[in-house]
Short mmCIF file of C-alpha atoms and ligand atoms in Angstrom, two decimals:
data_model
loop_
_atom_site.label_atom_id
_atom_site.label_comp_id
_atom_site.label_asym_id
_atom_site.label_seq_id
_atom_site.Cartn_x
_atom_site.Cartn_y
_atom_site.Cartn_z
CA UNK A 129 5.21 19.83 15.45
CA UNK A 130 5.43 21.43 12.23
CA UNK A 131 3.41 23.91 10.41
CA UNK A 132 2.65 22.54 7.12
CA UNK A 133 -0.78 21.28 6.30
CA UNK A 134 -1.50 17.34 4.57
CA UNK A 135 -4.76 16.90 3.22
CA UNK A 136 -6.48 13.16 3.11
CA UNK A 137 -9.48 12.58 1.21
CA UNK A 138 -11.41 9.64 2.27
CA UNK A 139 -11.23 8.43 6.29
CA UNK A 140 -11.71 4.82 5.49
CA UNK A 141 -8.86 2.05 6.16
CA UNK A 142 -6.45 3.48 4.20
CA UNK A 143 -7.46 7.15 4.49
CA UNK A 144 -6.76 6.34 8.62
CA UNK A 145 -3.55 4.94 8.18
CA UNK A 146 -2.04 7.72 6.02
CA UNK A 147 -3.57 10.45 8.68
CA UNK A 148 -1.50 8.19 11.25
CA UNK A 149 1.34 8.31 9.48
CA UNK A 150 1.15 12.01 8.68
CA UNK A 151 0.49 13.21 12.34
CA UNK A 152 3.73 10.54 13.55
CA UNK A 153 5.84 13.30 11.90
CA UNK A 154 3.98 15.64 12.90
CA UNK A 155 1.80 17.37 10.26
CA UNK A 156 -0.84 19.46 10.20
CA UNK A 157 -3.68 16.71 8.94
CA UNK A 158 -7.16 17.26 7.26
CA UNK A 159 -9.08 14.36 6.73
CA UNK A 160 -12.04 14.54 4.47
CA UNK A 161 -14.84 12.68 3.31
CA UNK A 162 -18.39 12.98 2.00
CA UNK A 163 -19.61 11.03 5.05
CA UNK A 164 -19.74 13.30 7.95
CA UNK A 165 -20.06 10.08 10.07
CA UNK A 166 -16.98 8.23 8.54
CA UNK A 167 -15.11 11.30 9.61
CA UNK A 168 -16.43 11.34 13.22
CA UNK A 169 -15.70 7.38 13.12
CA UNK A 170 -12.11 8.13 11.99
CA UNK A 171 -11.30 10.72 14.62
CA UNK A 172 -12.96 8.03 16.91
CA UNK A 173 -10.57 4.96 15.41
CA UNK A 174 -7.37 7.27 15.61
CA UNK A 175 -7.56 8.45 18.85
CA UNK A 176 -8.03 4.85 20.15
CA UNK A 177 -5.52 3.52 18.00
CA UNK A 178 -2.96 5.81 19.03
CA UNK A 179 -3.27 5.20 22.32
CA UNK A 180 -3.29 1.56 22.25
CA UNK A 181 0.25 2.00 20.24
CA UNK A 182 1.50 4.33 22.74
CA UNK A 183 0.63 2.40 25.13
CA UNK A 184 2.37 -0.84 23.42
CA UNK A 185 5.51 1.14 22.95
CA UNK A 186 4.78 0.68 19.06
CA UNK A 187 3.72 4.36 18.35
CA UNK A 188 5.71 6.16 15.66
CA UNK A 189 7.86 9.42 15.48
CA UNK A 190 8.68 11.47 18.36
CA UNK A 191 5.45 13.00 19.65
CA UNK A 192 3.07 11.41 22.44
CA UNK A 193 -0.22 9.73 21.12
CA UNK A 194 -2.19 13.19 22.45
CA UNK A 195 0.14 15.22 20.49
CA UNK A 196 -0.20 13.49 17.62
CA UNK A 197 -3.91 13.20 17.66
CA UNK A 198 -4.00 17.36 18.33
CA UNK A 199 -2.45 17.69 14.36
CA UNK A 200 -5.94 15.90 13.37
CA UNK A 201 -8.72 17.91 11.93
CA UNK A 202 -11.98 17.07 9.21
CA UNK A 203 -13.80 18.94 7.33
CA UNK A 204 -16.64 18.37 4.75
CA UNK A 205 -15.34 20.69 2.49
CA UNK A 206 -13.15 19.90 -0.68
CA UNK A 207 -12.47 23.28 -0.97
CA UNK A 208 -11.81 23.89 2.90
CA UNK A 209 -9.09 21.04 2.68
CA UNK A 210 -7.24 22.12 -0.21
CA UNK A 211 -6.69 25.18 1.27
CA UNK A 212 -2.84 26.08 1.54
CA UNK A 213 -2.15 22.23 1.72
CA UNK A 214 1.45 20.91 0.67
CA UNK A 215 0.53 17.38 -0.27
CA UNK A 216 -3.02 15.51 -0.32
CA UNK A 217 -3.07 11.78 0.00
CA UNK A 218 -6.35 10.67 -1.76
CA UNK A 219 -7.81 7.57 -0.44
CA UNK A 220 -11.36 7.06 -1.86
CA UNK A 221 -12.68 3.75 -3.44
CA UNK A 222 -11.25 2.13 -6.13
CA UNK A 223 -14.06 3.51 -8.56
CA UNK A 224 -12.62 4.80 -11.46
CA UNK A 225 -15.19 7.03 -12.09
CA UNK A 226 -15.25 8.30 -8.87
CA UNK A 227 -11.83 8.97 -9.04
CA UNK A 228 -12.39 11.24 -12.17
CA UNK A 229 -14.76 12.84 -10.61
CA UNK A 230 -12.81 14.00 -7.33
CA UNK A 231 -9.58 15.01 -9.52
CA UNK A 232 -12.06 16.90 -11.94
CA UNK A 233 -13.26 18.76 -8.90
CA UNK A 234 -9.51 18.83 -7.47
CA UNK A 235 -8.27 20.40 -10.25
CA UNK A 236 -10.69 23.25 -9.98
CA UNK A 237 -9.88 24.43 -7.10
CA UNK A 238 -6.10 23.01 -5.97
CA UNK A 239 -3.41 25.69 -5.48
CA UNK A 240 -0.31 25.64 -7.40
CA UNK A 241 1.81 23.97 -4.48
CA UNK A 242 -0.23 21.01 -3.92
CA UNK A 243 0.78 17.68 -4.89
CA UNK A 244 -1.97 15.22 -4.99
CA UNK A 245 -1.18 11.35 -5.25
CA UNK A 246 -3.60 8.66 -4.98
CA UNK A 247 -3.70 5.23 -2.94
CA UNK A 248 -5.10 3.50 -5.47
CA UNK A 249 -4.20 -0.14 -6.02
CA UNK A 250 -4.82 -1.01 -9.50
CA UNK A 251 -5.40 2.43 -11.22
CA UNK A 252 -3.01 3.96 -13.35
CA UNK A 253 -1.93 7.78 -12.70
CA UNK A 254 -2.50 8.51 -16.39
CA UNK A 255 -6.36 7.20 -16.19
CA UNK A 256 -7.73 9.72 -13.66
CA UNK A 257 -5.52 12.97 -14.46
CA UNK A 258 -4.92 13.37 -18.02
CA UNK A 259 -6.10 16.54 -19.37
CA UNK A 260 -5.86 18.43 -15.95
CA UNK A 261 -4.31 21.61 -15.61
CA UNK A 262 -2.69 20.04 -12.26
CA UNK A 263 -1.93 17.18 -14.21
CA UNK A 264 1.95 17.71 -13.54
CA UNK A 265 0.74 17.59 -9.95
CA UNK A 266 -0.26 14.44 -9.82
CA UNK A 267 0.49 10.59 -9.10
CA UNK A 268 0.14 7.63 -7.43
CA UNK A 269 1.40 6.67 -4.22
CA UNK A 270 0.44 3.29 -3.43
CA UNK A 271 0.58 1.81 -0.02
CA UNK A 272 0.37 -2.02 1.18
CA UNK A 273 -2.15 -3.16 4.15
CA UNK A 274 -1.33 -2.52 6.81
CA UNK A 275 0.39 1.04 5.72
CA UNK A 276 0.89 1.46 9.58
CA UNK A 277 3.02 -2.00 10.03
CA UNK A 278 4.37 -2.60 6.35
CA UNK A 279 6.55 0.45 5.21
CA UNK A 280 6.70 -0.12 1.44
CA UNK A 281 5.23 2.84 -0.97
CA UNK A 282 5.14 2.50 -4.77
CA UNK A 283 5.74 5.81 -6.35
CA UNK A 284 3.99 5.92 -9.78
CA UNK A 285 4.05 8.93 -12.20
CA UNK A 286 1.67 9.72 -15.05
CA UNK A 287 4.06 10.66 -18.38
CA UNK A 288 3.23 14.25 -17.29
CA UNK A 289 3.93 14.22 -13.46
CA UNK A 290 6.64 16.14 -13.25
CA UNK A 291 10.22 14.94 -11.52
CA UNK A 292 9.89 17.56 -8.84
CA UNK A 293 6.44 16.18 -7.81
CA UNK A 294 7.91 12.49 -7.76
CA UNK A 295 10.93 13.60 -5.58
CA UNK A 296 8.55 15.68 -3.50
CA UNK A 297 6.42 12.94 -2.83
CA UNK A 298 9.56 10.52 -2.15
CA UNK A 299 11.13 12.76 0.32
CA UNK A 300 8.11 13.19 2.27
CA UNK A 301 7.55 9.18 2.44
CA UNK A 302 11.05 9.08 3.45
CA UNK A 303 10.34 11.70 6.33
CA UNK A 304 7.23 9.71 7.62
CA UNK A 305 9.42 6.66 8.02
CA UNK A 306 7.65 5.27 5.11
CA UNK A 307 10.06 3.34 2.20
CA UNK A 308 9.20 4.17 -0.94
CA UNK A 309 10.46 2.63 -4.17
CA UNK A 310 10.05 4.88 -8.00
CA UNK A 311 8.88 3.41 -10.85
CA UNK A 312 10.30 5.16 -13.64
CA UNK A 313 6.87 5.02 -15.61
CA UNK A 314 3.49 3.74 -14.88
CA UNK A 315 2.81 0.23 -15.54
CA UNK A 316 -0.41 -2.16 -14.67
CA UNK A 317 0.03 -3.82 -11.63
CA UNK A 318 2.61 -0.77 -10.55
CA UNK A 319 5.75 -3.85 -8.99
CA UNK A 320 4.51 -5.42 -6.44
CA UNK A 321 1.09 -6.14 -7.77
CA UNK A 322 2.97 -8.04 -10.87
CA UNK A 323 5.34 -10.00 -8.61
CA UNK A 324 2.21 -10.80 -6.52
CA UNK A 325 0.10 -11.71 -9.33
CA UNK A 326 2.59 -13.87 -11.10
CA UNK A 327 3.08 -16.30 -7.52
CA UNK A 328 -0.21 -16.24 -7.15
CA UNK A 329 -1.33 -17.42 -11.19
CA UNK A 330 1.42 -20.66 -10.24
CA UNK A 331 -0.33 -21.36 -6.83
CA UNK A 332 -3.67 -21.52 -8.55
CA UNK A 333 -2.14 -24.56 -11.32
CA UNK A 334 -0.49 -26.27 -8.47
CA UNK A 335 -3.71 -26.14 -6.06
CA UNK A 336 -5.90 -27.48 -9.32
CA UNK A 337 -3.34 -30.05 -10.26
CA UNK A 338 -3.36 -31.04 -7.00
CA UNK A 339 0.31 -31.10 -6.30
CA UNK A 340 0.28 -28.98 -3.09
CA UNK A 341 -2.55 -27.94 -0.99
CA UNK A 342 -2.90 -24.06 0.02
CA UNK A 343 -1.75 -24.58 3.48
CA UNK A 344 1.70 -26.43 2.54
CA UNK A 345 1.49 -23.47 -0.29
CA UNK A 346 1.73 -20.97 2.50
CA UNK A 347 4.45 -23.40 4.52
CA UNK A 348 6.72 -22.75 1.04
CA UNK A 349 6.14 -18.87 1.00
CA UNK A 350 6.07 -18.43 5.48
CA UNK A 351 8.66 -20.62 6.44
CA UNK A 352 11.00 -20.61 3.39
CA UNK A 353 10.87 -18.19 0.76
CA UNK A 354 8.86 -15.61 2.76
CA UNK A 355 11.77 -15.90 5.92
CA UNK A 356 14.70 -14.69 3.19
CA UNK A 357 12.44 -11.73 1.80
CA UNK A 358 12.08 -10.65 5.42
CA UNK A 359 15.10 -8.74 4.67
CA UNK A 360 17.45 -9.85 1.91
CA UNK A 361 14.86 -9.68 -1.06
CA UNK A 362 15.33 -12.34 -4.03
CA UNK A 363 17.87 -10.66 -6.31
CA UNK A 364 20.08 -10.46 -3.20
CA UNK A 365 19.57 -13.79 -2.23
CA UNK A 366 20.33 -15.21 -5.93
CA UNK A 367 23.50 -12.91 -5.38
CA UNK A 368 24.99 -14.96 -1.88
CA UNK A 369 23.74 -17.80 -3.25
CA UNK A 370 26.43 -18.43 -5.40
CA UNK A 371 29.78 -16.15 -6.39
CA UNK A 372 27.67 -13.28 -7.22
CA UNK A 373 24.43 -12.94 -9.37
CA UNK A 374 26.74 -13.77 -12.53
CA UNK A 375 28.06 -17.05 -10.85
CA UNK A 376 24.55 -17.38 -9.80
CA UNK A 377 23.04 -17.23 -13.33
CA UNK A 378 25.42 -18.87 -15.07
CA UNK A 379 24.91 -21.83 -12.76
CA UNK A 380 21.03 -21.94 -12.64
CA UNK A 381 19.68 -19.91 -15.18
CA UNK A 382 19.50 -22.75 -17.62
CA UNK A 383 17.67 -24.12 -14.81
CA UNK A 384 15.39 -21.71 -14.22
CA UNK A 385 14.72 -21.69 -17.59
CA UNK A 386 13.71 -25.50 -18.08
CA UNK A 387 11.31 -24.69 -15.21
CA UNK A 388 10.19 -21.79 -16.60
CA UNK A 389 9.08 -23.27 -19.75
CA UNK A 390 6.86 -25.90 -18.02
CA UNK A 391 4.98 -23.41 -16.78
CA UNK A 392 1.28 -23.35 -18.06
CA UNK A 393 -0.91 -20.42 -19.57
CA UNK A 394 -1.95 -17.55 -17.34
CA UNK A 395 -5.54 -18.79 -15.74
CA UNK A 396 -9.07 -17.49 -16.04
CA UNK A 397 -9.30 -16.80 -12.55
CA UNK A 398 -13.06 -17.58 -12.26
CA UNK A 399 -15.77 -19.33 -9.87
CA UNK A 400 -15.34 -23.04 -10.61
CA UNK A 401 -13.46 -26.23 -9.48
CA UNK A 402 -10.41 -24.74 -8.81
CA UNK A 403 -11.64 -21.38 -7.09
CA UNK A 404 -13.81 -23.94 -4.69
CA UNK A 405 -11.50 -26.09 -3.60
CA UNK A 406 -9.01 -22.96 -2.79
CA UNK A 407 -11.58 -21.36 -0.89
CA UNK A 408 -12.46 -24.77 0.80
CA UNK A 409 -8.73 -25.40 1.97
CA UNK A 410 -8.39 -21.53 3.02
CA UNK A 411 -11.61 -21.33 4.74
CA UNK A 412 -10.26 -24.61 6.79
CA UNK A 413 -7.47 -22.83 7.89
CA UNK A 414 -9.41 -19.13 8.82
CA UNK A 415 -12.85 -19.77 9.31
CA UNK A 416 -14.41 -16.94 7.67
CA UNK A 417 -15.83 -16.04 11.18
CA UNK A 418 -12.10 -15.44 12.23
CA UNK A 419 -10.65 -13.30 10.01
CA UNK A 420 -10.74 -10.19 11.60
CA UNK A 421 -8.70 -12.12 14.67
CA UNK A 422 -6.36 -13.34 12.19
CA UNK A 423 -5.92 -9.81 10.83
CA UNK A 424 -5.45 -8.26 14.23
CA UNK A 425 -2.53 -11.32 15.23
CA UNK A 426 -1.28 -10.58 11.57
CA UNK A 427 -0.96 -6.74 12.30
CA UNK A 428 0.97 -7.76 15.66
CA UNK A 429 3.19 -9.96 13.60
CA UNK A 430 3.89 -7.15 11.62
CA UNK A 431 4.67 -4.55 14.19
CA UNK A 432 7.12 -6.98 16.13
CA UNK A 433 9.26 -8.18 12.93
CA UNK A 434 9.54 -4.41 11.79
CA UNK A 435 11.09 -3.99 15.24
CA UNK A 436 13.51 -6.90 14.48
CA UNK A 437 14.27 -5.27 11.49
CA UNK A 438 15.39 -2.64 12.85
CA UNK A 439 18.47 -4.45 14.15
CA UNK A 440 19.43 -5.96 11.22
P1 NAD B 266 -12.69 2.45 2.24
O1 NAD B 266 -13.93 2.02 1.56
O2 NAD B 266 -12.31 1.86 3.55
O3 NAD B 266 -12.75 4.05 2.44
C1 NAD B 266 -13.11 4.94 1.44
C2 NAD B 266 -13.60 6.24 2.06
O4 NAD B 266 -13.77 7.21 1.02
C3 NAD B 266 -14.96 6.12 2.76
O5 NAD B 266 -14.86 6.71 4.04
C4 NAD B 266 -15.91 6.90 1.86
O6 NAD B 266 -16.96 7.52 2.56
C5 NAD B 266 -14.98 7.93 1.26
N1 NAD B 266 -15.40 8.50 -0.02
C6 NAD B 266 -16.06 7.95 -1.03
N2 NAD B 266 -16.18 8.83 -2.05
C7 NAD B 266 -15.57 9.96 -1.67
C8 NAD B 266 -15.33 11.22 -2.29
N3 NAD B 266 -15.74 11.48 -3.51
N4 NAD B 266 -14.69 12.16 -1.58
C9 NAD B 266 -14.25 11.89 -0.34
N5 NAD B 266 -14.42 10.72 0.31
C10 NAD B 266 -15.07 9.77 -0.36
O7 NAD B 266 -11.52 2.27 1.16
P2 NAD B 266 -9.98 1.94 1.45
O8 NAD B 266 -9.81 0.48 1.65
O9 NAD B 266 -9.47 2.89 2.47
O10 NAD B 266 -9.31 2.25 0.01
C11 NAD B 266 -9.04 3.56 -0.40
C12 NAD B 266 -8.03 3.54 -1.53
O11 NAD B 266 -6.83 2.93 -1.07
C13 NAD B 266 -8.47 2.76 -2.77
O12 NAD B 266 -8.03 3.42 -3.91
C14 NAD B 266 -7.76 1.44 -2.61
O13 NAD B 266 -7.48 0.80 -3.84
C15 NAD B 266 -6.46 1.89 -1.97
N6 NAD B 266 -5.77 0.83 -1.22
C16 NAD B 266 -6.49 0.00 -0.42
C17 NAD B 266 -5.84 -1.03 0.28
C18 NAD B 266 -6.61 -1.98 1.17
O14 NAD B 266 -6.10 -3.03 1.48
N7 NAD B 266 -7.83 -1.61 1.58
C19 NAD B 266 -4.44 -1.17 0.16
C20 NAD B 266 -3.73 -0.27 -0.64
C21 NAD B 266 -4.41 0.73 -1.33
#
């Protein structure tokens, strides 16, 4: 177990994961929140959930589930968690202003160690820090749902974060078994939101010119493209599948070109035709009464082809 203290602000889903994640290596963790009852709920959740891995054989790091869930602690006070922390993982909703608000308070009181990154999704670093005198202190570290099961962390600095906070941050994903990629600067959409986005602004045309439906949609991404990025990733797979990514684009990049040009405008994505007949042919294959079963079998998915991948 080690000494050093994590702070996590906000014991929600994401907020839970990180503290997971944190105690696997065995950190000192503070969660807090402005709920007293979301805390007690997330000691609740963790303790449970780190059994149930434990007892699965999927628990992370080295220490038993009872070890890991003695490195927990909450508090209700900002001030109280800050306190001699290394690194704080913020993890409140994705309310701008909200966000402000906590890094306004943050700033007041955060010692000169502390490195503060945020989970937020869509948010720019540069949006909720600018102006702060811990400004260099801060970033984004971006997780995907499941953090537990999918490893991937995208790194984001503001223009003033400074390189030792980014490789702090880095090294300490890399320690929690995490795998975190850097983006050099902040952009919208951070990577994998814009990779995301763009597949999903082609499904959408296809789906409303009715050239595939959203299940054989799925087929093309789950049992074709979706099997390769498993583990090779698409600029390796353009690579072996020709004499190198040179070969590769010299033989299909006029291609990929002529396709790329038929592509049509970004879409309004909007309640309409198109959004109903989506939600129609997704709702036939999870019943919105099932999700939450299809999220727990997707979560098992998860944890057994992360085991695979550890072979390869
Ligand atoms: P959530 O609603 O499950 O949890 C948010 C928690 O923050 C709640 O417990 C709430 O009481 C607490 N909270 C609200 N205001 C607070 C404040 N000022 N101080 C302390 N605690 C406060 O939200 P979530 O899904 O865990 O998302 C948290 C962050 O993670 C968001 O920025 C989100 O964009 C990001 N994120 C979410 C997902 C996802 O799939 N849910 C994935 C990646 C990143």
């Amino acid at each position: 177990m080690k000494t050093e203290k994590i702070g996590i602000v906000g014991s929600g889903l994401i907020g839970r994961a990180w503290s997971m994640l944190f105690t696997s290596a065995g950190y000192q963790v503070m969660l807090y929140d402005i709920l007293p009852d979301q805390l007690s709920a997330a000691l609740e959740y963790i303790d449970i959930e780190l059994h149930r891995l434990e007892e699965h054989g999927l628990l992370r790091g080295h220490l038993t589930a009872e070890q890991q869930f003695k490195c927990l602690r909450t508090t209700s006070d900002l001030k109280e968690l800050s306190r001699k922390a290394i690194f704080i993982q913020e993890c409140i909703p994705e309310r701008i202003e909200w966000k402000r608000s906590l890094y306004q308070q943050l700033d007041d009181i955060l010692e000169e160690q502390t490195i503060v990154s945020s989970s937020t999704s869509t948010f720019m670093p540069s949006l909720f820090t600018e102006g702060l005198r811990h400004c260099h202190n801060m970033l984004v570290s971006h997780p995907l749902n499941p953090p537990y099961y999918i490893p991937l962390v995208e790194i984001v600095p503001a223009p003033w974060t400074s390189p030792q906070a980014v490789e702090f941050t880095r090294q300490l994903m890399l320690e929690i078994q995490q795998k975190p990629v850097t983006l050099k600067r902040e952009v919208l959409g951070f990577a994998t939101n814009r990779i995301q986005y763009a597949i999903i602004n082609e499904i959408w045309h296809l789906v409303d010119k009715d050239i595939l439906t959203v299940r054989d949609i799925d087929t093309v991404m789950n049992e074709g493209l979706g099997l390769r990025y498993a583990f090779l990733g698409p600029m390796e797979t353009a690579h072996l599948n020709a004499e190198g990514i040179r070969d590769y684009i010299q033989r299909f990049g006029g291609e990929i070109h002529k396709v790329s040009e038929t592509y049509d405008a970004i879409p309004k994505m909007e309640p309409g035709p198109t959004l109903d007949k989506i939600a129609e042919q997704c709702e036939e294959m999870v019943p919105r009464d099932m999700l939450a079963a299809r999220r727990k079998e997707r979560d098992a998915f998860l944890t057994k082809l992360s085991a695979l991948k550890k072979e390869f």
